[in-house]
């Protein structure tokens, strides 16, 4: 159902904020790579780390910045509140957010998780997460816990365990610690695996009713259809990854009218959610206001077969590399794989975290391909990801990766 704010927002949209005939034609004729800035001589096989912004969104972003600077007082004092909230409603429609929940913008999923934990954590129970959580968030939670007069605990999960073993380990930890808040990844960045959050949420509720549940869905928006998981206290996701909005665009979803507020409150900080997040200060808003255009492009791409395009590329690339390297094509348990990412074991020694970063740079320099490596259970893996601009050729350069890294 289209909200009144979103409907009004659409009617008020200038032509530049909706799909142009040129963009529609690029999508319909499958000239998808033209939707992004040309990548140069580096094959981008690692979309999942930082994402890329649609050219049309970049153009709109720049136009909104010009508009803001032409009359800042009008924009910030009179216009931006309603426009931000209407844009958030548009995003909510794309994500399938239920009517009793709302969307607020923030800069990235990491800050959104920390905002939610800061609102929910109490001294009565620790902050609990897992070893599969994103490293930046885990570091943030470690630092946040003492400021909230609580502690930090981490569940050690089998990195590529099946849903049953992961679920059992999480519930055992909930029973042991009775956390005030738990942070669970919907998709683990390190393993490109989907965790069984739909089953875990009601199980945690039954075991520890007072525990607040935060879902880090940084990779879910765009990659999954109707990605918002029911029953969580807060759900957060990036829009600059798979939705291809401007860099630094993310959302937090929670109950409409709740007392969720940013850690650093400003003019609207004492109002009910989502307005509590609308004006945290004089901040750039163009990324947020241009995000609905990214969802329009994604909707049309998905209808044109984006899922099938990405799945086939990663399937063919992964199988080709696994055969060339003599390794298993995919170590992840059946049904757990994130659809737009692929994990392949490297036939090299286990690398340290510092060495992993160095390995990525070597591959970038010698094979002209951007990739990311990860390490767990004594093995080194390469994580591939793809979007509409990728072709099989972007990954075929990696056949020589083990030999390039053999002396590293």
Tab-separated table of C-alpha atoms in Angstrom:
chain	number	residue	atom	x	y	z
A	1	UNK	CA	0.000	0.000	0.000
A	2	UNK	CA	1.434	3.384	-1.017
A	3	UNK	CA	1.610	5.854	1.879
A	4	UNK	CA	0.197	9.368	1.515
A	5	UNK	CA	3.668	10.834	2.001
A	6	UNK	CA	5.191	8.579	-0.652
A	7	UNK	CA	2.362	9.268	-3.114
A	8	UNK	CA	2.766	13.015	-2.565
A	9	UNK	CA	6.519	12.646	-2.962
A	10	UNK	CA	6.077	10.882	-6.323
A	11	UNK	CA	3.714	13.580	-7.608
A	12	UNK	CA	6.187	16.274	-6.562
A	13	UNK	CA	9.196	14.520	-8.093
A	14	UNK	CA	10.902	16.480	-10.863
A	15	UNK	CA	11.575	14.449	-14.005
A	16	UNK	CA	15.222	13.987	-12.954
A	17	UNK	CA	14.082	12.011	-9.886
A	18	UNK	CA	12.268	9.335	-11.890
A	19	UNK	CA	13.437	6.838	-14.493
A	20	UNK	CA	14.305	8.582	-17.745
A	21	UNK	CA	13.547	7.003	-21.131
A	22	UNK	CA	17.302	6.596	-21.624
A	23	UNK	CA	17.684	4.612	-18.396
A	24	UNK	CA	14.675	2.457	-19.243
A	25	UNK	CA	16.148	1.690	-22.654
A	26	UNK	CA	19.522	0.692	-21.181
A	27	UNK	CA	17.758	-1.747	-18.870
A	28	UNK	CA	15.339	-3.138	-21.438
A	29	UNK	CA	18.088	-3.681	-24.044
A	30	UNK	CA	20.349	-5.226	-21.373
A	31	UNK	CA	23.074	-2.616	-21.801
A	32	UNK	CA	23.399	-2.821	-18.054
A	33	UNK	CA	27.057	-1.887	-17.719
A	34	UNK	CA	26.133	1.566	-19.065
A	35	UNK	CA	24.177	2.230	-15.865
A	36	UNK	CA	27.468	2.723	-13.986
A	37	UNK	CA	30.636	4.734	-14.478
A	38	UNK	CA	33.140	2.823	-16.678
A	39	UNK	CA	35.424	0.785	-14.442
A	40	UNK	CA	38.719	1.316	-16.239
A	41	UNK	CA	41.240	-1.512	-16.513
A	42	UNK	CA	40.407	-3.138	-13.145
A	43	UNK	CA	37.855	-5.961	-13.224
A	44	UNK	CA	35.513	-5.361	-10.287
A	45	UNK	CA	34.784	-8.837	-8.895
A	46	UNK	CA	34.064	-7.532	-5.390
A	47	UNK	CA	30.910	-5.440	-5.623
A	48	UNK	CA	29.796	-6.580	-2.171
A	49	UNK	CA	32.439	-4.684	-0.225
A	50	UNK	CA	31.583	-1.115	-1.181
A	51	UNK	CA	28.962	-1.199	-3.919
A	52	UNK	CA	28.810	1.197	-6.862
A	53	UNK	CA	26.402	4.063	-7.541
A	54	UNK	CA	24.154	4.209	-10.598
A	55	UNK	CA	25.108	7.101	-12.888
A	56	UNK	CA	21.541	8.428	-12.840
A	57	UNK	CA	21.629	8.480	-9.044
A	58	UNK	CA	24.956	10.322	-9.071
A	59	UNK	CA	23.463	12.926	-11.406
A	60	UNK	CA	20.428	13.410	-9.175
A	61	UNK	CA	22.627	13.518	-6.066
A	62	UNK	CA	24.656	16.357	-7.599
A	63	UNK	CA	21.498	18.261	-8.577
A	64	UNK	CA	20.132	18.046	-5.022
A	65	UNK	CA	23.431	19.368	-3.664
A	66	UNK	CA	23.163	22.348	-6.019
A	67	UNK	CA	19.563	22.926	-4.915
A	68	UNK	CA	20.611	22.772	-1.260
A	69	UNK	CA	23.382	25.298	-1.758
A	70	UNK	CA	21.177	27.726	-3.679
A	71	UNK	CA	19.000	28.334	-0.608
A	72	UNK	CA	20.249	26.408	2.455
A	73	UNK	CA	17.809	28.097	4.841
A	74	UNK	CA	14.798	27.021	2.844
A	75	UNK	CA	16.102	23.484	2.384
A	76	UNK	CA	17.039	22.788	6.001
A	77	UNK	CA	14.487	24.914	7.832
A	78	UNK	CA	11.375	24.247	5.755
A	79	UNK	CA	11.774	21.501	3.150
A	80	UNK	CA	14.025	18.662	4.106
A	81	UNK	CA	12.012	17.097	6.968
A	82	UNK	CA	9.042	16.123	4.827
A	83	UNK	CA	11.201	15.216	1.848
A	84	UNK	CA	13.411	12.913	3.900
A	85	UNK	CA	10.433	11.166	5.466
A	86	UNK	CA	8.705	10.761	2.101
A	87	UNK	CA	11.890	9.350	0.559
A	88	UNK	CA	12.146	6.930	3.476
A	89	UNK	CA	8.572	5.805	2.793
A	90	UNK	CA	9.593	5.081	-0.812
A	91	UNK	CA	12.450	2.932	0.457
A	92	UNK	CA	10.053	1.181	2.813
A	93	UNK	CA	7.863	0.196	-0.131
A	94	UNK	CA	10.865	-1.243	-1.969
A	95	UNK	CA	11.912	-3.250	1.097
A	96	UNK	CA	8.407	-4.410	1.954
A	97	UNK	CA	8.403	-2.777	5.389
A	98	UNK	CA	5.126	-3.502	7.237
A	99	UNK	CA	2.730	-0.621	7.888
A	100	UNK	CA	3.384	-0.509	11.639
A	101	UNK	CA	7.124	-0.046	11.051
A	102	UNK	CA	9.037	2.853	9.548
A	103	UNK	CA	12.360	3.611	7.877
A	104	UNK	CA	14.985	6.159	8.901
A	105	UNK	CA	18.156	6.994	7.009
A	106	UNK	CA	21.659	6.760	8.393
A	107	UNK	CA	25.150	6.601	6.886
A	108	UNK	CA	25.890	2.874	6.942
A	109	UNK	CA	24.809	-0.379	8.539
A	110	UNK	CA	27.637	-0.261	11.079
A	111	UNK	CA	26.492	3.045	12.561
A	112	UNK	CA	22.877	1.856	12.446
A	113	UNK	CA	23.685	-1.288	14.442
A	114	UNK	CA	25.542	0.746	17.044
A	115	UNK	CA	22.643	3.235	17.222
A	116	UNK	CA	20.213	0.386	17.889
A	117	UNK	CA	22.421	-1.339	20.439
A	118	UNK	CA	22.977	1.984	22.182
A	119	UNK	CA	19.217	2.365	22.489
A	120	UNK	CA	18.571	-1.175	23.741
A	121	UNK	CA	21.533	-2.321	25.853
A	122	UNK	CA	21.239	-2.243	29.653
A	123	UNK	CA	23.496	-3.191	32.576
A	124	UNK	CA	21.132	-6.108	33.276
A	125	UNK	CA	22.612	-8.220	30.480
A	126	UNK	CA	25.575	-8.237	28.087
A	127	UNK	CA	25.693	-7.353	24.416
A	128	UNK	CA	25.884	-10.650	22.537
A	129	UNK	CA	26.940	-11.301	18.942
A	130	UNK	CA	28.810	-13.977	16.978
A	131	UNK	CA	32.248	-14.439	15.486
A	132	UNK	CA	30.615	-14.276	12.024
A	133	UNK	CA	29.653	-10.641	12.579
A	134	UNK	CA	31.243	-7.856	10.568
A	135	UNK	CA	34.605	-6.925	12.071
A	136	UNK	CA	33.935	-3.191	12.202
A	137	UNK	CA	30.725	-3.730	14.148
A	138	UNK	CA	32.351	-6.165	16.557
A	139	UNK	CA	35.083	-3.611	17.283
A	140	UNK	CA	32.406	-0.986	17.795
A	141	UNK	CA	30.435	-3.164	20.212
A	142	UNK	CA	33.545	-3.927	22.263
A	143	UNK	CA	34.092	-0.182	22.711
A	144	UNK	CA	30.419	0.588	23.275
A	145	UNK	CA	29.777	-1.979	26.018
A	146	UNK	CA	31.665	-0.284	28.893
A	147	UNK	CA	30.117	3.082	28.012
A	148	UNK	CA	26.720	1.453	28.537
A	149	UNK	CA	27.812	-0.167	31.818
A	150	UNK	CA	27.539	-3.642	30.352
A	151	UNK	CA	29.824	-6.304	28.867
A	152	UNK	CA	30.455	-7.849	25.459
A	153	UNK	CA	30.156	-11.560	24.712
A	154	UNK	CA	30.740	-13.406	21.457
A	155	UNK	CA	29.389	-16.786	20.333
A	156	UNK	CA	31.959	-18.932	18.535
A	157	UNK	CA	30.161	-20.437	15.536
A	158	UNK	CA	31.354	-22.957	12.987
A	159	UNK	CA	32.226	-20.604	10.145
A	160	UNK	CA	30.461	-22.701	7.531
A	161	UNK	CA	28.165	-24.663	9.814
A	162	UNK	CA	24.654	-25.667	8.874
A	163	UNK	CA	21.554	-23.876	10.129
A	164	UNK	CA	20.912	-26.374	12.917
A	165	UNK	CA	24.387	-26.138	14.448
A	166	UNK	CA	24.417	-22.341	14.192
A	167	UNK	CA	20.973	-22.095	15.755
A	168	UNK	CA	21.863	-24.440	18.604
A	169	UNK	CA	25.037	-22.489	19.424
A	170	UNK	CA	23.237	-19.130	19.448
A	171	UNK	CA	20.397	-20.362	21.660
A	172	UNK	CA	22.833	-22.000	24.070
A	173	UNK	CA	24.627	-18.650	24.426
A	174	UNK	CA	21.342	-16.786	24.933
A	175	UNK	CA	20.430	-19.200	27.708
A	176	UNK	CA	23.877	-18.834	29.276
A	177	UNK	CA	24.181	-15.020	29.154
A	178	UNK	CA	20.571	-13.700	29.035
A	179	UNK	CA	21.755	-10.726	26.941
A	180	UNK	CA	20.013	-7.373	27.011
A	181	UNK	CA	20.585	-7.204	23.251
A	182	UNK	CA	21.810	-9.637	20.605
A	183	UNK	CA	23.165	-8.696	17.169
A	184	UNK	CA	22.770	-11.316	14.436
A	185	UNK	CA	23.866	-11.142	10.824
A	186	UNK	CA	21.258	-11.922	8.201
A	187	UNK	CA	24.105	-12.524	5.739
A	188	UNK	CA	27.633	-12.964	7.035
A	189	UNK	CA	30.066	-10.781	5.121
A	190	UNK	CA	33.000	-13.069	5.905
A	191	UNK	CA	31.404	-16.285	4.663
A	192	UNK	CA	28.753	-15.035	2.202
A	193	UNK	CA	26.310	-17.247	4.116
A	194	UNK	CA	22.771	-16.605	5.197
A	195	UNK	CA	22.148	-17.244	8.902
A	196	UNK	CA	18.833	-18.780	10.071
A	197	UNK	CA	17.522	-15.551	11.592
A	198	UNK	CA	13.850	-16.241	10.778
A	199	UNK	CA	13.935	-19.347	12.964
A	200	UNK	CA	16.162	-17.823	15.633
A	201	UNK	CA	14.044	-14.748	16.386
A	202	UNK	CA	10.989	-16.591	17.807
A	203	UNK	CA	13.260	-19.084	19.565
A	204	UNK	CA	15.148	-16.257	21.292
A	205	UNK	CA	11.858	-14.588	22.225
A	206	UNK	CA	10.662	-17.804	23.889
A	207	UNK	CA	13.941	-18.332	25.723
A	208	UNK	CA	14.663	-14.745	26.806
A	209	UNK	CA	11.665	-12.409	26.294
A	210	UNK	CA	13.522	-9.305	27.508
A	211	UNK	CA	16.369	-9.663	25.003
A	212	UNK	CA	16.228	-7.083	22.199
A	213	UNK	CA	17.155	-8.400	18.756
A	214	UNK	CA	19.080	-6.357	16.177
A	215	UNK	CA	19.522	-7.811	12.686
A	216	UNK	CA	22.564	-6.633	10.738
A	217	UNK	CA	21.288	-7.026	7.188
A	218	UNK	CA	24.026	-4.941	5.568
A	219	UNK	CA	24.010	-7.153	2.460
A	220	UNK	CA	20.294	-7.954	2.282
A	221	UNK	CA	18.678	-4.892	0.663
A	222	UNK	CA	18.641	-5.379	-3.097
A	223	UNK	CA	20.016	-8.911	-2.993
A	224	UNK	CA	16.940	-10.408	-1.337
A	225	UNK	CA	13.271	-9.931	-2.140
A	226	UNK	CA	11.254	-8.688	0.881
A	227	UNK	CA	14.404	-8.760	3.015
A	228	UNK	CA	13.047	-7.288	6.259
A	229	UNK	CA	12.879	-10.089	8.831
A	230	UNK	CA	9.739	-10.161	10.964
A	231	UNK	CA	10.003	-10.002	14.737
A	232	UNK	CA	13.309	-8.169	15.156
A	233	UNK	CA	13.435	-5.036	17.305
A	234	UNK	CA	15.608	-3.318	14.708
A	235	UNK	CA	16.668	-4.279	11.185
A	236	UNK	CA	19.417	-2.355	9.398
A	237	UNK	CA	20.818	-2.498	5.876
A	238	UNK	CA	23.012	-0.604	3.467
A	239	UNK	CA	21.543	0.882	0.308
A	240	UNK	CA	24.907	1.759	-1.216
A	241	UNK	CA	25.874	-1.895	-1.702
A	242	UNK	CA	23.386	-3.884	-3.788
A	243	UNK	CA	20.779	-1.140	-4.308
A	244	UNK	CA	23.519	1.106	-5.762
A	245	UNK	CA	22.441	4.286	-3.993
A	246	UNK	CA	25.026	6.949	-3.164
A	247	UNK	CA	27.922	5.960	-0.938
A	248	UNK	CA	26.957	6.410	2.701
A	249	UNK	CA	23.272	5.504	2.467
A	250	UNK	CA	21.712	3.008	4.869
A	251	UNK	CA	18.465	2.488	6.742
A	252	UNK	CA	17.243	1.421	10.140
A	253	UNK	CA	13.784	-0.161	10.407
A	254	UNK	CA	11.834	-0.419	13.644
A	255	UNK	CA	8.321	0.175	14.981
A	256	UNK	CA	6.739	3.434	13.897
A	257	UNK	CA	6.362	5.741	16.899
A	258	UNK	CA	8.939	3.948	19.048
A	259	UNK	CA	11.497	5.786	21.169
A	260	UNK	CA	14.413	4.721	18.947
A	261	UNK	CA	16.679	7.761	18.589
A	262	UNK	CA	20.239	8.478	17.459
A	263	UNK	CA	23.012	8.393	20.021
A	264	UNK	CA	23.796	12.051	19.322
A	265	UNK	CA	20.419	13.748	19.551
A	266	UNK	CA	19.703	17.044	17.901
A	267	UNK	CA	16.618	19.045	16.923
A	268	UNK	CA	14.280	16.111	16.300
A	269	UNK	CA	15.974	13.658	18.659
A	270	UNK	CA	13.163	13.652	21.214
A	271	UNK	CA	10.437	12.973	18.662
A	272	UNK	CA	9.084	9.512	17.908
A	273	UNK	CA	10.732	7.293	15.299
A	274	UNK	CA	11.379	7.885	12.431
A	275	UNK	CA	11.331	11.683	12.865
A	276	UNK	CA	13.893	11.304	15.649
A	277	UNK	CA	16.477	10.660	12.905
A	278	UNK	CA	15.348	13.380	10.487
A	279	UNK	CA	17.525	16.268	11.682
A	280	UNK	CA	20.648	15.252	13.548
A	281	UNK	CA	22.333	18.469	12.419
A	282	UNK	CA	23.253	20.337	9.275
A	283	UNK	CA	24.189	17.271	7.297
A	284	UNK	CA	24.300	16.367	3.615
A	285	UNK	CA	20.935	14.904	2.586
A	286	UNK	CA	21.435	14.359	-1.150
A	287	UNK	CA	22.387	10.695	-0.720
A	288	UNK	CA	19.130	9.990	1.081
A	289	UNK	CA	16.902	11.998	-1.258
A	290	UNK	CA	18.361	10.331	-4.357
A	291	UNK	CA	18.017	6.792	-2.946
A	292	UNK	CA	14.436	6.218	-4.218
A	293	UNK	CA	15.709	6.558	-7.786
A	294	UNK	CA	18.135	3.694	-7.114
A	295	UNK	CA	15.239	1.496	-6.003
A	296	UNK	CA	13.307	2.342	-9.182
A	297	UNK	CA	16.278	1.237	-11.279
A	298	UNK	CA	16.663	-1.922	-9.211
A	299	UNK	CA	12.984	-2.784	-9.561
A	300	UNK	CA	13.243	-2.592	-13.337
A	301	UNK	CA	16.536	-4.537	-13.407
A	302	UNK	CA	15.060	-7.301	-11.273
A	303	UNK	CA	12.036	-7.512	-13.564
A	304	UNK	CA	14.436	-7.724	-16.523
A	305	UNK	CA	16.278	-10.741	-15.087
A	306	UNK	CA	19.012	-9.362	-12.832
A	307	UNK	CA	18.834	-12.291	-10.402
A	308	UNK	CA	19.317	-14.821	-13.181
A	309	UNK	CA	22.172	-12.815	-14.715
A	310	UNK	CA	24.138	-12.619	-11.466
A	311	UNK	CA	23.446	-16.208	-10.429
A	312	UNK	CA	24.662	-17.587	-13.761
A	313	UNK	CA	27.838	-15.506	-13.809
A	314	UNK	CA	28.835	-16.548	-10.289
A	315	UNK	CA	27.905	-20.188	-10.914
A	316	UNK	CA	29.958	-20.380	-14.110
A	317	UNK	CA	32.882	-18.374	-12.715
A	318	UNK	CA	32.971	-20.329	-9.469
A	319	UNK	CA	32.851	-23.704	-11.178
A	320	UNK	CA	35.532	-22.685	-13.673
A	321	UNK	CA	37.897	-21.473	-10.959
A	322	UNK	CA	37.235	-24.448	-8.671
A	323	UNK	CA	38.013	-26.863	-11.504
A	324	UNK	CA	41.193	-24.989	-12.424
A	325	UNK	CA	42.335	-24.940	-8.800
A	326	UNK	CA	41.263	-28.495	-7.960
A	327	UNK	CA	39.043	-27.496	-5.023
A	328	UNK	CA	35.417	-27.935	-3.971
A	329	UNK	CA	33.166	-25.581	-5.974
A	330	UNK	CA	31.370	-24.197	-2.902
A	331	UNK	CA	31.963	-25.149	0.759
A	332	UNK	CA	28.765	-23.534	2.080
A	333	UNK	CA	25.948	-25.810	3.256
A	334	UNK	CA	23.076	-26.246	0.815
A	335	UNK	CA	20.497	-23.497	1.091
A	336	UNK	CA	22.750	-21.111	3.036
A	337	UNK	CA	24.499	-19.302	0.177
A	338	UNK	CA	23.946	-15.577	-0.295
A	339	UNK	CA	22.701	-15.448	-3.904
A	340	UNK	CA	24.934	-12.694	-5.264
A	341	UNK	CA	28.180	-13.858	-3.629
A	342	UNK	CA	30.349	-16.953	-4.034
A	343	UNK	CA	32.964	-18.478	-1.722
A	344	UNK	CA	35.826	-20.627	-3.071
A	345	UNK	CA	38.709	-22.145	-1.142
A	346	UNK	CA	42.161	-21.103	-2.341
A	347	UNK	CA	44.783	-23.858	-2.790
A	348	UNK	CA	47.332	-21.862	-0.793
A	349	UNK	CA	48.393	-21.715	2.837
A	350	UNK	CA	46.252	-20.043	5.472
A	351	UNK	CA	46.959	-16.304	5.527
A	352	UNK	CA	46.798	-13.901	8.455
A	353	UNK	CA	44.451	-10.906	8.338
A	354	UNK	CA	47.305	-8.601	7.418
A	355	UNK	CA	48.408	-11.015	4.691
A	356	UNK	CA	44.851	-11.202	3.324
A	357	UNK	CA	44.883	-7.463	2.658
A	358	UNK	CA	48.272	-7.772	0.996
A	359	UNK	CA	47.048	-10.657	-1.163
A	360	UNK	CA	44.167	-8.538	-2.468
A	361	UNK	CA	46.623	-5.820	-3.466
A	362	UNK	CA	48.884	-8.324	-5.262
A	363	UNK	CA	45.949	-9.676	-7.282
A	364	UNK	CA	44.822	-6.146	-8.069
A	365	UNK	CA	48.263	-5.138	-9.324
A	366	UNK	CA	49.190	-8.315	-11.204
A	367	UNK	CA	45.846	-9.653	-12.448
A	368	UNK	CA	44.042	-6.293	-12.639
A	369	UNK	CA	41.114	-7.625	-10.622
A	370	UNK	CA	39.642	-6.374	-7.358
A	371	UNK	CA	38.777	-9.225	-4.981
A	372	UNK	CA	38.620	-9.878	-1.270
A	373	UNK	CA	40.022	-12.817	0.678
A	374	UNK	CA	38.847	-14.264	3.962
A	375	UNK	CA	40.258	-16.859	6.335
A	376	UNK	CA	38.649	-19.359	8.683
A	377	UNK	CA	39.045	-22.962	9.828
A	378	UNK	CA	42.684	-22.926	8.748
A	379	UNK	CA	41.937	-22.167	5.093
A	380	UNK	CA	42.000	-19.111	2.853
A	381	UNK	CA	38.969	-18.341	0.687
A	382	UNK	CA	38.223	-15.877	-2.068
A	383	UNK	CA	34.829	-14.176	-1.929
A	384	UNK	CA	33.414	-13.228	-5.293
A	385	UNK	CA	30.377	-11.045	-5.887
A	386	UNK	CA	28.634	-9.622	-8.919
A	387	UNK	CA	26.098	-7.087	-10.143
A	388	UNK	CA	24.535	-6.128	-13.437
A	389	UNK	CA	27.737	-4.705	-14.945
A	390	UNK	CA	29.779	-7.884	-14.481
A	391	UNK	CA	30.599	-10.474	-17.143
A	392	UNK	CA	32.230	-13.889	-16.893
A	393	UNK	CA	35.449	-12.375	-18.209
A	394	UNK	CA	35.832	-10.325	-15.026
A	395	UNK	CA	36.505	-13.547	-13.110
A	396	UNK	CA	38.462	-15.579	-15.658
A	397	UNK	CA	41.569	-13.507	-14.937
A	398	UNK	CA	41.639	-15.129	-11.485
A	399	UNK	CA	42.614	-18.569	-12.810
A	400	UNK	CA	46.245	-17.584	-12.213
A	401	UNK	CA	45.641	-16.276	-8.677
A	402	UNK	CA	47.086	-19.300	-6.791
A	403	UNK	CA	50.319	-19.217	-8.782
A	404	UNK	CA	50.606	-15.443	-8.328
A	405	UNK	CA	50.228	-15.897	-4.558
A	406	UNK	CA	52.299	-19.077	-4.261
A	407	UNK	CA	55.411	-17.261	-3.065
A	408	UNK	CA	53.548	-14.797	-0.844
